[in-house]
Amino acid sequence: MTISVLRRTLLVGTLGLALGAGWLGQAVAGEQLDNIKKAGEIKIGLEGTYPPFSFVDESGKLSGFEVELSEALAKELGVKVKLQATPWDGILAALESKRLDAVVNQVTISEERKKKYDFSKPYTVSGIQALVLKKNVDTIKTADDLAGKKIGVGLGTNYEQWLKDNQPKAIIKTYNDDPTKFQDLRIGRIDAILIDRLAALEYAKKAPDTAAAGDAFSRQEAGIALRKGEPELLDAVNKALDKLRADGTLKKLSEKYFNADVTQ
């Protein structure tokens, strides 16, 4: 065998292995929906500390809009749901490492995130809102008013990135959990919190010394986050959401927790 023939043989063999590995990788990646159905459950991650989306109620049980949405989603898929309370700063990593099958936790759909994850159709529409002490409600009306103020945001959230992009003069304080963030606001360690508008309005109801300041800064849509390369699972999730929207389940859950339809 000549050297040129040997080289061609090795090249063809290498390409064959690479293509085979690629097809195998795609096949394995596309099997997640089958794996979920075989296991009889879907593992869904949410924080569990973000009312009214997910929280622990007085009986010690996970409750909230996204908890009930996850349960309804699993029912449409024909499986049970296994809810896994996970801190925000590790929840997407848990999805990537396959400890979770999906994340239902007000994950805002952004171009940057779409590079790493697949998203379902949006199931809530909201905006970025400043929450302040009620006595300071007139101090923030626009993004310009955030300059020089200490603003609390969740670490690694779209609120942190929005603040960096839109008001670099703000003093950013990041948090790994919501309770500490809200506590710091109420005792004056920070001037405001940037959170989802729906969550801000709900929190202000329960803590009358706080208030949503001004209008929402931007529109944001939340979707169910999934790993890339799972088209069958993505399609099944979207069909389930379509069914829940068509039969009124989404609207009913929305009105239960927000007294309004926040799903469109």
CSV table of C-alpha atoms in Angstrom, one decimal:
chain,number,residue,atom,x,y,z
A,1,MET,CA,0.0,0.0,0.0
A,2,THR,CA,1.4,3.4,-1.0
A,3,ILE,CA,1.6,6.3,1.4
A,4,SER,CA,-1.0,8.2,-0.5
A,5,VAL,CA,-3.5,5.3,-0.4
A,6,LEU,CA,-2.8,4.8,3.3
A,7,ARG,CA,-3.5,8.4,3.9
A,8,ARG,CA,-6.8,8.3,2.1
A,9,THR,CA,-7.7,5.1,4.0
A,10,LEU,CA,-7.0,6.7,7.3
A,11,LEU,CA,-8.8,9.9,6.3
A,12,VAL,CA,-11.9,8.0,5.3
A,13,GLY,CA,-11.8,6.0,8.5
A,14,THR,CA,-11.4,9.1,10.6
A,15,LEU,CA,-14.3,10.8,8.8
A,16,GLY,CA,-16.4,7.7,9.3
A,17,LEU,CA,-15.7,7.7,13.0
A,18,ALA,CA,-16.5,11.4,13.3
A,19,LEU,CA,-19.7,11.1,11.4
A,20,GLY,CA,-20.7,8.0,13.4
A,21,ALA,CA,-20.0,9.8,16.7
A,22,GLY,CA,-22.0,12.8,15.5
A,23,TRP,CA,-25.0,10.6,14.6
A,24,LEU,CA,-24.7,8.7,17.9
A,25,GLY,CA,-24.5,12.0,19.8
A,26,GLN,CA,-27.6,13.3,18.1
A,27,ALA,CA,-29.4,10.0,18.8
A,28,VAL,CA,-28.5,10.1,22.4
A,29,ALA,CA,-29.4,13.8,22.7
A,30,GLY,CA,-32.8,13.2,21.1
A,31,GLU,CA,-33.8,10.4,23.5
A,32,GLN,CA,-34.7,12.6,26.5
A,33,LEU,CA,-38.4,12.5,25.9
A,34,ASP,CA,-38.3,8.7,25.7
A,35,ASN,CA,-36.2,8.6,28.9
A,36,ILE,CA,-38.7,10.8,30.7
A,37,LYS,CA,-41.6,8.6,29.7
A,38,LYS,CA,-39.8,5.4,30.6
A,39,ALA,CA,-38.9,6.9,34.0
A,40,GLY,CA,-42.5,8.1,34.5
A,41,GLU,CA,-41.4,11.5,35.7
A,42,ILE,CA,-40.0,14.7,34.6
A,43,LYS,CA,-37.4,16.5,36.9
A,44,ILE,CA,-38.2,20.2,36.9
A,45,GLY,CA,-36.1,22.9,38.7
A,46,LEU,CA,-37.4,26.0,40.4
A,47,GLU,CA,-36.2,28.2,43.2
A,48,GLY,CA,-39.0,27.7,45.7
A,49,THR,CA,-38.3,31.1,47.3
A,50,TYR,CA,-39.9,33.4,44.7
A,51,PRO,CA,-43.6,34.0,45.4
A,52,PRO,CA,-46.0,33.9,43.8
A,53,PHE,CA,-44.2,31.8,41.2
A,54,SER,CA,-42.8,29.2,43.6
A,55,PHE,CA,-42.7,29.2,47.4
A,56,VAL,CA,-43.1,27.0,50.5
A,57,ASP,CA,-46.6,27.4,51.9
A,58,GLU,CA,-47.7,27.2,55.6
A,59,SER,CA,-47.9,23.4,55.4
A,60,GLY,CA,-44.3,23.1,54.1
A,61,LYS,CA,-45.4,22.2,50.6
A,62,LEU,CA,-44.1,23.8,47.4
A,63,SER,CA,-46.8,26.1,46.0
A,64,GLY,CA,-47.2,28.8,43.4
A,65,PHE,CA,-48.0,29.6,39.8
A,66,GLU,CA,-45.0,27.7,38.3
A,67,VAL,CA,-45.5,24.8,40.7
A,68,GLU,CA,-49.0,24.3,39.4
A,69,LEU,CA,-47.9,24.9,35.8
A,70,SER,CA,-45.2,22.2,36.2
A,71,GLU,CA,-47.8,19.8,37.6
A,72,ALA,CA,-50.1,20.5,34.7
A,73,LEU,CA,-47.3,20.2,32.1
A,74,ALA,CA,-46.3,16.8,33.5
A,75,LYS,CA,-49.9,15.6,33.3
A,76,GLU,CA,-50.1,16.6,29.7
A,77,LEU,CA,-46.9,14.7,29.0
A,78,GLY,CA,-48.4,11.6,30.8
A,79,VAL,CA,-45.8,11.5,33.6
A,80,LYS,CA,-45.4,12.6,37.2
A,81,VAL,CA,-43.5,15.7,38.2
A,82,LYS,CA,-40.5,15.7,40.5
A,83,LEU,CA,-40.0,19.3,41.6
A,84,GLN,CA,-36.4,20.1,42.7
A,85,ALA,CA,-35.9,23.4,44.6
A,86,THR,CA,-32.6,24.8,43.3
A,87,PRO,CA,-30.9,28.2,44.0
A,88,TRP,CA,-31.0,30.4,41.0
A,89,ASP,CA,-27.2,30.6,40.6
A,90,GLY,CA,-27.0,26.9,40.1
A,91,ILE,CA,-30.3,26.0,38.4
A,92,LEU,CA,-29.2,26.3,34.7
A,93,ALA,CA,-26.0,24.4,35.5
A,94,ALA,CA,-28.1,21.6,37.0
A,95,LEU,CA,-30.0,21.6,33.7
A,96,GLU,CA,-26.8,21.4,31.7
A,97,SER,CA,-25.5,18.5,33.8
A,98,LYS,CA,-28.7,16.6,33.3
A,99,ARG,CA,-29.8,16.7,37.0
A,100,LEU,CA,-32.9,18.5,35.7
A,101,ASP,CA,-34.9,17.9,32.6
A,102,ALA,CA,-36.4,21.4,32.5
A,103,VAL,CA,-36.3,24.7,34.4
A,104,VAL,CA,-39.6,26.5,35.1
A,105,ASN,CA,-38.4,29.5,37.0
A,106,GLN,CA,-39.2,32.8,35.2
A,107,VAL,CA,-36.2,32.3,32.9
A,108,THR,CA,-36.3,35.3,30.6
A,109,ILE,CA,-35.9,34.4,27.0
A,110,SER,CA,-32.9,36.4,25.6
A,111,GLU,CA,-30.7,36.1,22.5
A,112,GLU,CA,-27.7,35.3,24.7
A,113,ARG,CA,-29.5,32.5,26.6
A,114,LYS,CA,-30.9,31.0,23.3
A,115,LYS,CA,-27.3,30.3,22.3
A,116,LYS,CA,-27.0,27.8,25.2
A,117,TYR,CA,-30.6,26.6,25.8
A,118,ASP,CA,-33.8,25.9,24.0
A,119,PHE,CA,-36.9,27.7,25.2
A,120,SER,CA,-40.6,26.8,25.0
A,121,LYS,CA,-43.1,29.4,23.8
A,122,PRO,CA,-43.5,32.2,26.4
A,123,TYR,CA,-45.9,31.4,29.2
A,124,THR,CA,-45.7,34.8,31.0
A,125,VAL,CA,-45.1,38.3,29.8
A,126,SER,CA,-43.8,40.9,32.3
A,127,GLY,CA,-41.1,43.5,32.7
A,128,ILE,CA,-38.2,44.7,34.9
A,129,GLN,CA,-39.5,46.5,37.9
A,130,ALA,CA,-37.9,48.6,40.7
A,131,LEU,CA,-39.2,47.7,44.2
A,132,VAL,CA,-38.5,50.3,46.9
A,133,LEU,CA,-39.6,51.3,50.3
A,134,LYS,CA,-43.0,53.0,50.0
A,135,LYS,CA,-41.7,56.2,51.5
A,136,ASN,CA,-39.2,56.4,48.6
A,137,VAL,CA,-41.6,55.5,45.8
A,138,ASP,CA,-41.1,58.8,44.0
A,139,THR,CA,-37.3,58.6,43.9
A,140,ILE,CA,-37.3,56.2,40.9
A,141,LYS,CA,-39.3,56.8,37.8
A,142,THR,CA,-36.8,56.1,35.0
A,143,ALA,CA,-33.6,54.2,34.5
A,144,ASP,CA,-31.7,57.5,35.0
A,145,ASP,CA,-32.9,57.6,38.6
A,146,LEU,CA,-31.0,54.4,39.3
A,147,ALA,CA,-27.6,56.2,38.9
A,148,GLY,CA,-25.7,56.4,42.2
A,149,LYS,CA,-28.2,54.2,44.0
A,150,LYS,CA,-27.5,50.8,45.6
A,151,ILE,CA,-29.5,48.3,43.6
A,152,GLY,CA,-30.0,44.7,44.6
A,153,VAL,CA,-30.3,42.0,41.9
A,154,GLY,CA,-30.0,38.2,41.8
A,155,LEU,CA,-26.5,37.0,40.9
A,156,GLY,CA,-26.3,36.1,37.2
A,157,THR,CA,-29.9,37.2,36.4
A,158,ASN,CA,-31.0,39.2,33.4
A,159,TYR,CA,-31.7,42.1,35.9
A,160,GLU,CA,-28.0,42.2,36.7
A,161,GLN,CA,-27.1,42.3,33.0
A,162,TRP,CA,-29.8,44.9,32.2
A,163,LEU,CA,-28.5,47.1,34.9
A,164,LYS,CA,-24.9,46.9,33.6
A,165,ASP,CA,-26.0,47.6,30.1
A,166,ASN,CA,-28.5,50.4,30.8
A,167,GLN,CA,-27.3,52.1,34.0
A,168,PRO,CA,-23.6,51.6,34.6
A,169,LYS,CA,-23.6,54.3,37.3
A,170,ALA,CA,-25.8,52.3,39.6
A,171,ILE,CA,-24.1,50.5,42.5
A,172,ILE,CA,-24.9,46.8,42.0
A,173,LYS,CA,-25.3,44.5,44.9
A,174,THR,CA,-25.8,40.8,43.9
A,175,TYR,CA,-27.6,38.2,46.0
A,176,ASN,CA,-27.8,34.4,45.8
A,177,ASP,CA,-31.3,34.3,47.4
A,178,ASP,CA,-34.4,36.4,47.5
A,179,PRO,CA,-35.1,36.6,51.3
A,180,THR,CA,-31.8,38.3,52.0
A,181,LYS,CA,-32.3,40.7,49.2
A,182,PHE,CA,-35.7,41.7,50.4
A,183,GLN,CA,-34.5,42.0,54.0
A,184,ASP,CA,-31.7,44.3,52.9
A,185,LEU,CA,-34.2,46.6,51.2
A,186,ARG,CA,-36.4,46.8,54.2
A,187,ILE,CA,-33.6,47.7,56.6
A,188,GLY,CA,-32.1,50.2,54.2
A,189,ARG,CA,-28.9,48.5,53.1
A,190,ILE,CA,-30.0,49.0,49.5
A,191,ASP,CA,-32.2,51.6,47.8
A,192,ALA,CA,-34.1,49.3,45.5
A,193,ILE,CA,-34.4,45.8,44.0
A,194,LEU,CA,-34.8,45.0,40.4
A,195,ILE,CA,-37.2,42.0,39.9
A,196,ASP,CA,-40.0,40.8,37.7
A,197,ARG,CA,-42.9,43.3,37.8
A,198,LEU,CA,-45.4,40.6,38.7
A,199,ALA,CA,-43.3,39.5,41.7
A,200,ALA,CA,-42.8,43.1,42.7
A,201,LEU,CA,-46.6,43.8,42.8
A,202,GLU,CA,-47.2,40.6,44.8
A,203,TYR,CA,-44.5,41.4,47.3
A,204,ALA,CA,-45.8,44.9,47.8
A,205,LYS,CA,-49.2,43.4,48.7
A,206,LYS,CA,-47.6,41.3,51.5
A,207,ALA,CA,-45.2,44.0,52.6
A,208,PRO,CA,-47.1,47.3,52.6
A,209,ASP,CA,-44.0,49.3,53.5
A,210,THR,CA,-42.7,48.6,50.0
A,211,ALA,CA,-44.0,49.6,46.5
A,212,ALA,CA,-43.3,49.2,42.8
A,213,ALA,CA,-41.7,52.5,41.7
A,214,GLY,CA,-42.5,53.8,38.2
A,215,ASP,CA,-43.3,51.7,35.2
A,216,ALA,CA,-41.6,48.6,34.1
A,217,PHE,CA,-38.2,49.3,32.4
A,218,SER,CA,-38.6,46.7,29.7
A,219,ARG,CA,-40.8,43.9,28.4
A,220,GLN,CA,-39.6,40.3,29.1
A,221,GLU,CA,-41.0,36.9,28.3
A,222,ALA,CA,-40.4,33.8,30.3
A,223,GLY,CA,-40.2,30.3,28.8
A,224,ILE,CA,-39.4,26.8,29.9
A,225,ALA,CA,-35.7,26.2,29.6
A,226,LEU,CA,-34.5,22.9,28.1
A,227,ARG,CA,-31.1,21.6,27.0
A,228,LYS,CA,-30.1,22.1,23.3
A,229,GLY,CA,-30.6,19.1,21.0
A,230,GLU,CA,-33.9,17.8,22.3
A,231,PRO,CA,-36.4,18.7,19.6
A,232,GLU,CA,-38.8,16.0,20.5
A,233,LEU,CA,-39.0,17.2,24.1
A,234,LEU,CA,-39.3,20.8,23.0
A,235,ASP,CA,-42.1,20.0,20.7
A,236,ALA,CA,-43.9,18.0,23.3
A,237,VAL,CA,-43.6,20.8,25.9
A,238,ASN,CA,-44.9,23.4,23.4
A,239,LYS,CA,-47.8,21.2,22.5
A,240,ALA,CA,-48.6,20.8,26.2
A,241,LEU,CA,-48.5,24.6,26.7
A,242,ASP,CA,-50.7,25.1,23.7
A,243,LYS,CA,-53.3,22.7,25.2
A,244,LEU,CA,-53.1,24.4,28.6
A,245,ARG,CA,-53.6,27.8,27.0
A,246,ALA,CA,-56.5,26.5,24.8
A,247,ASP,CA,-58.4,24.8,27.6
A,248,GLY,CA,-58.0,27.9,29.9
A,249,THR,CA,-55.7,26.3,32.4
A,250,LEU,CA,-52.9,28.9,32.0
A,251,LYS,CA,-55.4,31.8,32.4
A,252,LYS,CA,-57.0,30.2,35.4
A,253,LEU,CA,-53.7,29.7,37.2
A,254,SER,CA,-52.7,33.3,36.3
A,255,GLU,CA,-55.8,34.7,37.7
A,256,LYS,CA,-55.5,32.6,40.8
A,257,TYR,CA,-52.0,34.0,41.6
A,258,PHE,CA,-52.0,37.5,40.0
A,259,ASN,CA,-55.7,38.4,39.6
A,260,ALA,CA,-54.9,39.0,35.9
A,261,ASP,CA,-54.0,37.2,32.8
A,262,VAL,CA,-50.2,37.6,32.6
A,263,THR,CA,-49.7,34.8,30.1
A,264,GLN,CA,-49.9,36.9,26.9
